[in-house]
Amino acid sequence: MARAALLEAAARLFAGVGFAGVNSNQIAREAGVGVGTFYRHFADKRAVLQALVVAAIEALERDTQRALTQVPSDDVGSQLRGRVEALVSFAERDPDRFRAAFGEPGAGRVPAPSARALERRLRGLQRQGRVDSALHPGAAAKATLSMQFALVSWWLEDRTRVPRPALVETLVRLHPAHRSG
Amino acid sequence: MARAALLEAAARLFAGVGFAGVNSNQIAREAGVGVGTFYRHFADKRAVLQALVVAAIEALERDTQRALTQVPSDDVGSQLRGRVEALVSFAERDPDRFRAAFGEPGAGRVPAPSARALERRLRGLQRQGRVDSALHPGAAAKATLSMQFALVSWWLEDRTRVPRPALVETLVRLHPAHRSG
Amino acid sequence: MARAALLEAAARLFAGVGFAGVNSNQIAREAGVGVGTFYRHFADKRAVLQALVVAAIEALERDTQRALTQVPSDDVGSQLRGRVEALVSFAERDPDRFRAAFGEPGAGRVPAPSARALERRLRGLQRQGRVDSALHPGAAAKATLSMQFALVSWWLEDRTRVPRPALVETLVRLHPAHRSG
Amino acid sequence: MARAALLEAAARLFAGVGFAGVNSNQIAREAGVGVGTFYRHFADKRAVLQALVVAAIEALERDTQRALTQVPSDDVGSQLRGRVEALVSFAERDPDRFRAAFGEPGAGRVPAPSARALERRLRGLQRQGRVDSALHPGAAAKATLSMQFALVSWWLEDRTRVPRPALVETLVRLHPAHRSG
DNA sequence: AATGAATGAGATTTCATTCAT
DNA sequence: TATGAATGAAATCTCATTCAT
């Protein structure tokens, strides 16, 4: 209830005017609750963003895993496309949440667990000779996630700029696991 | 003098605690001048960041162009590597400035002119069949620049995480203009 | 039950951090009841302190009267010592309550009835030539009680500073009714 | 100036409605300065009180020392009376300051340096047999100062209750150094 | 009677900006 | 041109109190 309303309001506002452009009173008002209620549920503005990010990561992870069950587990290409599709669909379903959680804070904000998971996958693929072994797996993971979040967030600002299929295609082909040869 | 000191102080502070974490009095103090002097040189706090970004874009562009003169203009691979080298060297030379100008969400993030220039180059290479024509050039340009700034900013936080050559190699190989085949 | 638990919790907290340093929710939590329950038993926060003070005055008065029955009613010196002993014992038995009720500035501080009673006693002793007649009885009563409450409260903070007998002796000898000659 | 105005305003308000009854905005308004100015000079409300107390202790000490130069240094009785006179005159000269600095915070607020100084004097007099050696000097010092501050503060609330000379006489005669014999 | 989430008035605190010197 | 004390609007945060359950 109050907590959920606050998270939703915060996502809407962060997506609209950016984290720095919003204050706790506005979030409370937008959520239709009192200021005090805001502070009953969150220590401060950053805590809302953090909760938003945590929830978004979990939801995205869930969506992605569900999507991957639809895809042959030995087909790396389909898996990659499945992940990208899941990401874009997730972003489309709740654009405000996506932009609030992943669009806002510049560089460093790629969630560490996601980065580590991708890094592990890349290492595996490198061992199998399916990914360029000259890539630094940590750096490539970080780069890929930053790129994906930035690109999808940018796309959400105005989806007419790029047709959805072109976006997906671009995301797939820029991914280090894509076989370009 | 005062202006330069203020810009340097601002870069240091923005890099350390972010734009929102710094106030104009702190910048002035760090620069060793009075607050009044700050407002004599900059209209407001955002103006410093803006000046920082503009100067950084210009300097980076200058460095890149200089680097490209050292490289055969018909060798796309060398050109790419040259650009990446210039970027990393620029970041190394003044890490605070780089992170303040390109690592912050607050600023313009990926500068639009750079994005347009890269987009044009990608289109050209696509026409020549040197870049995957399934990529959306606008999206790919945006993605590539976001990725580069994010990755280099992240690297600057702790350069021991990734050796410089591995960083460069990763940046080169993740670039859409890189021939993976 | 709830009321007693609330009073005890309030005494503990007021003694520790002072009336102003505590809020009603804390008192309720410390008492192991809900906030609502707090307001079911006390009109507001001040009411707890007031109840604490009233109860403490009554209890102290009761203890003192009981102690005085053990002492020859015509021996002023023994009476005085008996009163002081009763005061110190009372403080020792429930230090938190003593400090909460008498150590705080917020409350009424020196209770007016006690002051008037002491004033009356001093006047009587002055008439009998047993107390310096140059003392202003009202002022001396006020001074004596302030002194006693302040000294005992201070002692309770760290009882190792002054041995109990020395405390009692000092309280007795500083009392206007003590025959120093 | 702003600082002095704030201190004066704070003394007036603390004396009038008590420390807890005042907030920083009121102090600023009463002082005729902006809220921000309050925080330029004091970290918070307690800091003003502290500054007030420190200044008051110094001023009182200065006044007392000056008064004592008028009195034969070997006459303990005159010295005592001189001190008491200095105290009462000080309180009369700036009643708000006195009550704000010494009247407000109940028991414990007797300034430690004053207490130590008095304790030292009492020990000296005890060694000379001029003060009851059964008194605990630390406790007696603490008690005496508490008593003096409480009594004078109370007197200032309504000076008609006790004529000045009776107040002085009472203060002198309740002091442990007074020869009652 | 008991509860505790919700409230909002108000207290605290910050800081971009001004301006008299 | 340089200064930094002063400002007050606005943000952050607290807490006594209420009320639906």
GROMACS .gro file of N, CA, C and O in nm, chain B residues 77-171:
model
  380
  258GLY      N    1   4.090  -0.005  -3.907
  258GLY     CA    2   4.132  -0.069  -3.782
  258GLY      C    3   4.227   0.020  -3.704
  258GLY      O    4   4.210   0.041  -3.583
  259SER      N    5   4.325   0.075  -3.768
  259SER     CA    6   4.421   0.161  -3.698
  259SER      C    7   4.353   0.287  -3.648
  259SER      O    8   4.384   0.338  -3.540
  260GLN      N    9   4.262   0.338  -3.729
  260GLN     CA   10   4.188   0.458  -3.688
  260GLN      C   11   4.111   0.430  -3.559
  260GLN      O   12   4.116   0.509  -3.465
  261LEU      N   13   4.045   0.320  -3.557
  261LEU     CA   14   3.968   0.283  -3.438
  261LEU      C   15   4.058   0.273  -3.316
  261LEU      O   16   4.033   0.332  -3.211
  262ARG      N   17   4.168   0.199  -3.334
  262ARG     CA   18   4.261   0.185  -3.223
  262ARG      C   19   4.317   0.320  -3.181
  262ARG      O   20   4.334   0.348  -3.062
  263GLY      N   21   4.344   0.402  -3.278
  263GLY     CA   22   4.395   0.536  -3.249
  263GLY      C   23   4.295   0.617  -3.166
  263GLY      O   24   4.332   0.682  -3.067
  264ARG      N   25   4.171   0.608  -3.203
  264ARG     CA   26   4.068   0.680  -3.127
  264ARG      C   27   4.060   0.629  -2.983
  264ARG      O   28   4.052   0.707  -2.888
  265VAL      N   29   4.059   0.499  -2.969
  265VAL     CA   30   4.049   0.442  -2.835
  265VAL      C   31   4.171   0.480  -2.750
  265VAL      O   32   4.158   0.519  -2.634
  266GLU      N   33   4.288   0.471  -2.812
  266GLU     CA   34   4.410   0.510  -2.741
  266GLU      C   35   4.400   0.656  -2.695
  266GLU      O   36   4.436   0.689  -2.583
  267ALA      N   37   4.353   0.740  -2.783
  267ALA     CA   38   4.342   0.883  -2.748
  267ALA      C   39   4.245   0.901  -2.631
  267ALA      O   40   4.272   0.978  -2.538
  268LEU      N   41   4.137   0.829  -2.635
  268LEU     CA   42   4.038   0.839  -2.527
  268LEU      C   43   4.099   0.799  -2.393
  268LEU      O   44   4.088   0.870  -2.292
  269VAL      N   45   4.164   0.683  -2.392
  269VAL     CA   46   4.220   0.633  -2.267
  269VAL      C   47   4.332   0.725  -2.217
  269VAL      O   48   4.341   0.754  -2.097
  270SER      N   49   4.414   0.772  -2.308
  270SER     CA   50   4.522   0.862  -2.267
  270SER      C   51   4.465   0.990  -2.208
  270SER      O   52   4.513   1.042  -2.107
  271PHE      N   53   4.363   1.039  -2.273
  271PHE     CA   54   4.297   1.160  -2.223
  271PHE      C   55   4.246   1.137  -2.081
  271PHE      O   56   4.265   1.220  -1.992
  272ALA      N   57   4.181   1.026  -2.059
  272ALA     CA   58   4.126   0.995  -1.927
  272ALA      C   59   4.238   0.983  -1.824
  272ALA      O   60   4.225   1.028  -1.710
  273GLU      N   61   4.347   0.923  -1.867
  273GLU     CA   62   4.459   0.904  -1.773
  273GLU      C   63   4.524   1.036  -1.736
  273GLU      O   64   4.572   1.051  -1.624
  274ARG      N   65   4.529   1.125  -1.832
  274ARG     CA   66   4.599   1.251  -1.808
  274ARG      C   67   4.527   1.333  -1.702
  274ARG      O   68   4.590   1.398  -1.619
  275ASP      N   69   4.398   1.334  -1.705
  275ASP     CA   70   4.325   1.411  -1.604
  275ASP      C   71   4.198   1.335  -1.563
  275ASP      O   72   4.087   1.366  -1.606
  276PRO      N   73   4.218   1.236  -1.478
  276PRO     CA   74   4.108   1.146  -1.441
  276PRO      C   75   3.990   1.220  -1.378
  276PRO      O   76   3.875   1.189  -1.406
  277ASP      N   77   4.021   1.318  -1.294
  277ASP     CA   78   3.912   1.390  -1.228
  277ASP      C   79   3.825   1.460  -1.332
  277ASP      O   80   3.703   1.455  -1.326
  278ARG      N   81   3.891   1.526  -1.424
  278ARG     CA   82   3.815   1.595  -1.526
  278ARG      C   83   3.730   1.497  -1.606
  278ARG      O   84   3.613   1.523  -1.634
  279PHE      N   85   3.788   1.385  -1.642
  279PHE     CA   86   3.714   1.287  -1.720
  279PHE      C   87   3.590   1.239  -1.645
  279PHE      O   88   3.479   1.238  -1.698
  280ARG      N   89   3.612   1.203  -1.521
  280ARG     CA   90   3.499   1.150  -1.444
  280ARG      C   91   3.396   1.258  -1.417
  280ARG      O   92   3.275   1.233  -1.420
  281ALA      N   93   3.443   1.380  -1.390
  281ALA     CA   94   3.347   1.488  -1.365
  281ALA      C   95   3.266   1.516  -1.491
  281ALA      O   96   3.144   1.534  -1.485
  282ALA      N   97   3.332   1.518  -1.604
  282ALA     CA   98   3.264   1.559  -1.728
  282ALA      C   99   3.182   1.446  -1.788
  282ALA      O  100   3.074   1.467  -1.841
  283PHE      N  101   3.233   1.323  -1.781
  283PHE     CA  102   3.167   1.214  -1.853
  283PHE      C  103   3.112   1.104  -1.764
  283PHE      O  104   3.038   1.018  -1.810
  284GLY      N  105   3.149   1.107  -1.639
  284GLY     CA  106   3.102   1.000  -1.551
  284GLY      C  107   2.974   1.034  -1.479
  284GLY      O  108   2.904   0.948  -1.427
  285GLU      N  109   2.941   1.163  -1.478
  285GLU     CA  110   2.822   1.211  -1.407
  285GLU      C  111   2.697   1.190  -1.490
  285GLU      O  112   2.699   1.210  -1.610
  286PRO      N  113   2.586   1.157  -1.426
  286PRO     CA  114   2.460   1.156  -1.499
  286PRO      C  115   2.410   1.298  -1.524
  286PRO      O  116   2.354   1.329  -1.627
  287GLY      N  117   2.437   1.385  -1.426
  287GLY     CA  118   2.383   1.520  -1.430
  287GLY      C  119   2.406   1.593  -1.562
  287GLY      O  120   2.315   1.651  -1.620
  288ALA      N  121   2.527   1.588  -1.607
  288ALA     CA  122   2.565   1.663  -1.727
  288ALA      C  123   2.484   1.615  -1.848
  288ALA      O  124   2.377   1.559  -1.834
  289GLY      N  125   2.533   1.638  -1.964
  289GLY     CA  126   2.458   1.593  -2.081
  289GLY      C  127   2.482   1.446  -2.110
  289GLY      O  128   2.425   1.390  -2.202
  290ARG      N  129   2.566   1.380  -2.026
  290ARG     CA  130   2.612   1.246  -2.063
  290ARG      C  131   2.666   1.245  -2.204
  290ARG      O  132   2.738   1.338  -2.242
  291VAL      N  133   2.632   1.148  -2.278
  291VAL     CA  134   2.692   1.137  -2.412
  291VAL      C  135   2.664   1.263  -2.493
  291VAL      O  136   2.549   1.295  -2.522
  292PRO      N  137   2.769   1.337  -2.526
  292PRO     CA  138   2.747   1.462  -2.599
  292PRO      C  139   2.686   1.434  -2.736
  292PRO      O  140   2.737   1.352  -2.814
  293ALA      N  141   2.581   1.507  -2.766
  293ALA     CA  142   2.508   1.485  -2.891
  293ALA      C  143   2.596   1.499  -3.015
  293ALA      O  144   2.585   1.417  -3.108
  294PRO      N  145   2.685   1.598  -3.021
  294PRO     CA  146   2.767   1.610  -3.143
  294PRO      C  147   2.853   1.487  -3.167
  294PRO      O  148   2.860   1.435  -3.279
  295SER      N  149   2.913   1.436  -3.059
  295SER     CA  150   2.995   1.316  -3.074
  295SER      C  151   2.911   1.200  -3.126
  295SER      O  152   2.953   1.124  -3.214
  296ALA      N  153   2.789   1.189  -3.068
  296ALA     CA  154   2.703   1.079  -3.110
  296ALA      C  155   2.670   1.092  -3.259
  296ALA      O  156   2.675   0.995  -3.334
  297ARG      N  157   2.639   1.215  -3.301
  297ARG     CA  158   2.606   1.232  -3.442
  297ARG      C  159   2.725   1.201  -3.532
  297ARG      O  160   2.711   1.141  -3.638
  298ALA      N  161   2.844   1.243  -3.488
  298ALA     CA  162   2.963   1.218  -3.569
  298ALA      C  163   2.987   1.067  -3.583
  298ALA      O  164   3.013   1.016  -3.693
  299LEU      N  165   2.975   0.997  -3.473
  299LEU     CA  166   2.997   0.853  -3.479
  299LEU      C  167   2.890   0.786  -3.567
  299LEU      O  168   2.919   0.697  -3.647
  300GLU      N  169   2.768   0.833  -3.551
  300GLU     CA  170   2.660   0.779  -3.632
  300GLU      C  171   2.693   0.794  -3.781
  300GLU      O  172   2.678   0.700  -3.860
  301ARG      N  173   2.742   0.912  -3.818
  301ARG     CA  174   2.777   0.935  -3.958
  301ARG      C  175   2.888   0.839  -4.004
  301ARG      O  176   2.881   0.780  -4.111
  302ARG      N  177   2.986   0.823  -3.919
  302ARG     CA  178   3.095   0.733  -3.955
  302ARG      C  179   3.045   0.590  -3.972
  302ARG      O  180   3.083   0.519  -4.066
  303LEU      N  181   2.956   0.551  -3.880
  303LEU     CA  182   2.904   0.413  -3.890
  303LEU      C  183   2.826   0.394  -4.020
  303LEU      O  184   2.840   0.293  -4.089
  304ARG      N  185   2.744   0.492  -4.052
  304ARG     CA  186   2.669   0.484  -4.177
  304ARG      C  187   2.764   0.465  -4.296
  304ARG      O  188   2.742   0.382  -4.385
  305GLY      N  189   2.870   0.546  -4.294
  305GLY     CA  190   2.968   0.535  -4.403
  305GLY      C  191   3.025   0.394  -4.412
  305GLY      O  192   3.028   0.331  -4.519
  306LEU      N  193   3.063   0.343  -4.296
  306LEU     CA  194   3.125   0.210  -4.295
  306LEU      C  195   3.023   0.102  -4.335
  306LEU      O  196   3.059   0.002  -4.399
  307GLN      N  197   2.899   0.125  -4.296
  307GLN     CA  198   2.795   0.029  -4.337
  307GLN      C  199   2.782   0.029  -4.490
  307GLN      O  200   2.774  -0.076  -4.553
  308ARG      N  201   2.785   0.150  -4.546
  308ARG     CA  202   2.774   0.158  -4.692
  308ARG      C  203   2.889   0.083  -4.761
  308ARG      O  204   2.872   0.020  -4.864
  309GLN      N  205   3.006   0.091  -4.695
  309GLN     CA  206   3.121   0.021  -4.753
  309GLN      C  207   3.122  -0.127  -4.716
  309GLN      O  208   3.219  -0.198  -4.745
  310GLY      N  209   3.021  -0.169  -4.645
  310GLY     CA  210   3.016  -0.311  -4.606
  310GLY      C  211   3.116  -0.347  -4.498
  310GLY      O  212   3.145  -0.463  -4.472
  311ARG      N  213   3.168  -0.244  -4.432
  311ARG     CA  214   3.269  -0.274  -4.330
  311ARG      C  215   3.206  -0.285  -4.191
  311ARG      O  216   3.276  -0.319  -4.094
  312VAL      N  217   3.080  -0.247  -4.179
  312VAL     CA  218   3.011  -0.260  -4.049
  312VAL      C  219   2.876  -0.328  -4.074
  312VAL      O  220   2.808  -0.297  -4.173
  313ASP      N  221   2.844  -0.416  -3.987
  313ASP     CA  222   2.718  -0.490  -3.989
  313ASP      C  223   2.601  -0.397  -4.021
  313ASP      O  224   2.570  -0.306  -3.945
  314SER      N  225   2.536  -0.421  -4.134
  314SER     CA  226   2.432  -0.329  -4.176
  314SER      C  227   2.301  -0.350  -4.099
  314SER      O  228   2.208  -0.272  -4.113
  315ALA      N  229   2.296  -0.454  -4.016
  315ALA     CA  230   2.175  -0.474  -3.936
  315ALA      C  231   2.174  -0.386  -3.811
  315ALA      O  232   2.074  -0.378  -3.740
  316LEU      N  233   2.286  -0.321  -3.784
  316LEU     CA  234   2.288  -0.230  -3.669
  316LEU      C  235   2.214  -0.102  -3.703
  316LEU      O  236   2.229  -0.048  -3.813
  317HIS      N  237   2.139  -0.053  -3.608
  317HIS     CA  238   2.079   0.079  -3.624
  317HIS      C  239   2.187   0.182  -3.591
  317HIS      O  240   2.237   0.185  -3.478
  318PRO      N  241   2.222   0.265  -3.689
  318PRO     CA  242   2.341   0.349  -3.668
  318PRO      C  243   2.326   0.445  -3.550
  318PRO      O  244   2.418   0.461  -3.470
  319GLY      N  245   2.210   0.507  -3.538
  319GLY     CA  246   2.189   0.598  -3.426
  319GLY      C  247   2.200   0.526  -3.293
  319GLY      O  248   2.270   0.570  -3.201
  320ALA      N  249   2.133   0.413  -3.283
  320ALA     CA  250   2.137   0.337  -3.159
  320ALA      C  251   2.277   0.286  -3.131
  320ALA      O  252   2.326   0.292  -3.016
  321ALA      N  253   2.344   0.239  -3.234
  321ALA     CA  254   2.478   0.185  -3.213
  321ALA      C  255   2.575   0.294  -3.169
  321ALA      O  256   2.661   0.273  -3.083
  322ALA      N  257   2.557   0.413  -3.227
  322ALA     CA  258   2.646   0.523  -3.188
  322ALA      C  259   2.623   0.558  -3.041
  322ALA      O  260   2.718   0.567  -2.961
  323LYS      N  261   2.498   0.576  -3.007
  323LYS     CA  262   2.464   0.608  -2.869
  323LYS      C  263   2.517   0.500  -2.774
  323LYS      O  264   2.579   0.529  -2.670
  324ALA      N  265   2.495   0.375  -2.811
  324ALA     CA  266   2.537   0.264  -2.726
  324ALA      C  267   2.689   0.263  -2.709
  324ALA      O  268   2.741   0.245  -2.599
  325THR      N  269   2.758   0.283  -2.818
  325THR     CA  270   2.904   0.275  -2.814
  325THR      C  271   2.963   0.384  -2.725
  325THR      O  272   3.049   0.358  -2.640
  326LEU      N  273   2.914   0.505  -2.743
  326LEU     CA  274   2.970   0.613  -2.663
  326LEU      C  275   2.936   0.595  -2.515
  326LEU      O  276   3.022   0.614  -2.428
  327SER      N  277   2.814   0.559  -2.485
  327SER     CA  278   2.776   0.533  -2.345
  327SER      C  279   2.869   0.430  -2.286
  327SER      O  280   2.919   0.443  -2.173
  328MET      N  281   2.889   0.327  -2.362
  328MET     CA  282   2.972   0.217  -2.315
  328MET      C  283   3.115   0.264  -2.288
  328MET      O  284   3.171   0.235  -2.183
  329GLN      N  285   3.169   0.340  -2.381
  329GLN     CA  286   3.307   0.386  -2.364
  329GLN      C  287   3.322   0.476  -2.242
  329GLN      O  288   3.412   0.457  -2.160
  330PHE      N  289   3.234   0.572  -2.228
  330PHE     CA  290   3.245   0.663  -2.113
  330PHE      C  291   3.225   0.588  -1.982
  330PHE      O  292   3.297   0.610  -1.884
  331ALA      N  293   3.128   0.500  -1.981
  331ALA     CA  294   3.101   0.426  -1.859
  331ALA      C  295   3.220   0.337  -1.822
  331ALA      O  296   3.263   0.332  -1.707
  332LEU      N  297   3.273   0.270  -1.922
  332LEU     CA  298   3.381   0.176  -1.894
  332LEU      C  299   3.507   0.248  -1.848
  332LEU      O  300   3.570   0.209  -1.749
  333VAL      N  301   3.539   0.356  -1.916
  333VAL     CA  302   3.661   0.428  -1.878
  333VAL      C  303   3.644   0.493  -1.740
  333VAL      O  304   3.735   0.490  -1.657
  334SER      N  305   3.526   0.549  -1.714
  334SER     CA  306   3.503   0.608  -1.581
  334SER      C  307   3.518   0.502  -1.472
  334SER      O  308   3.578   0.527  -1.367
  335TRP      N  309   3.462   0.387  -1.499
  335TRP     CA  310   3.471   0.277  -1.403
  335TRP      C  311   3.615   0.236  -1.383
  335TRP      O  312   3.662   0.216  -1.271
  336TRP      N  313   3.688   0.228  -1.493
  336TRP     CA  314   3.828   0.190  -1.485
  336TRP      C  315   3.907   0.290  -1.400
  336TRP      O  316   3.990   0.252  -1.318
  337LEU      N  317   3.877   0.418  -1.417
  337LEU     CA  318   3.951   0.521  -1.344
  337LEU      C  319   3.932   0.511  -1.193
  337LEU      O  320   4.018   0.552  -1.116
  338GLU      N  321   3.820   0.459  -1.152
  338GLU     CA  322   3.796   0.444  -1.008
  338GLU      C  323   3.902   0.358  -0.943
  338GLU      O  324   3.937   0.376  -0.826
  339ASP      N  325   3.948   0.260  -1.019
  339ASP     CA  326   4.051   0.170  -0.966
  339ASP      C  327   4.121   0.104  -1.085
  339ASP      O  328   4.075   0.003  -1.137
  340ARG      N  329   4.233   0.163  -1.123
  340ARG     CA  330   4.296   0.119  -1.247
  340ARG      C  331   4.363  -0.018  -1.235
  340ARG      O  332   4.406  -0.075  -1.334
  341THR      N  333   4.371  -0.068  -1.111
  341THR     CA  334   4.436  -0.199  -1.097
  341THR      C  335   4.342  -0.311  -1.136
  341THR      O  336   4.384  -0.425  -1.154
  342ARG      N  337   4.215  -0.280  -1.149
  342ARG     CA  338   4.119  -0.385  -1.183
  342ARG      C  339   4.146  -0.444  -1.320
  342ARG      O  340   4.126  -0.564  -1.343
  343VAL      N  341   4.183  -0.355  -1.411
  343VAL     CA  342   4.207  -0.400  -1.548
  343VAL      C  343   4.335  -0.334  -1.598
  343VAL      O  344   4.350  -0.213  -1.586
  344PRO      N  345   4.427  -0.413  -1.653
  344PRO     CA  346   4.549  -0.352  -1.708
  344PRO      C  347   4.511  -0.265  -1.828
  344PRO      O  348   4.419  -0.300  -1.904
  345ARG      N  349   4.583  -0.157  -1.842
  345ARG     CA  350   4.552  -0.064  -1.950
  345ARG      C  351   4.539  -0.134  -2.086
  345ARG      O  352   4.441  -0.110  -2.158
  346PRO      N  353   4.633  -0.220  -2.125
  346PRO     CA  354   4.621  -0.280  -2.259
  346PRO      C  355   4.493  -0.363  -2.274
  346PRO      O  356   4.430  -0.362  -2.381
  347ALA      N  357   4.455  -0.431  -2.167
  347ALA     CA  358   4.332  -0.511  -2.174
  347ALA      C  359   4.211  -0.420  -2.191
  347ALA      O  360   4.115  -0.451  -2.263
  348LEU      N  361   4.216  -0.306  -2.123
  348LEU     CA  362   4.107  -0.210  -2.138
  348LEU      C  363   4.096  -0.164  -2.283
  348LEU      O  364   3.988  -0.166  -2.343
  349VAL      N  365   4.209  -0.125  -2.338
  349VAL     CA  366   4.210  -0.077  -2.476
  349VAL      C  367   4.160  -0.186  -2.570
  349VAL      O  368   4.074  -0.163  -2.656
  350GLU      N  369   4.212  -0.305  -2.552
  350GLU     CA  370   4.173  -0.415  -2.639
  350GLU      C  371   4.022  -0.439  -2.631
  350GLU      O  372   3.954  -0.459  -2.733
  351THR      N  373   3.970  -0.435  -2.510
  351THR     CA  374   3.826  -0.457  -2.493
  351THR      C  375   3.744  -0.347  -2.559
  351THR      O  376   3.645  -0.374  -2.628
  352LEU      N  377   3.790  -0.224  -2.540
  352LEU     CA  378   3.718  -0.112  -2.604
  352LEU      C  379   3.720  -0.125  -2.756
  352LEU      O  380   3.620  -0.101  -2.823
   0.00000   0.00000   0.00000
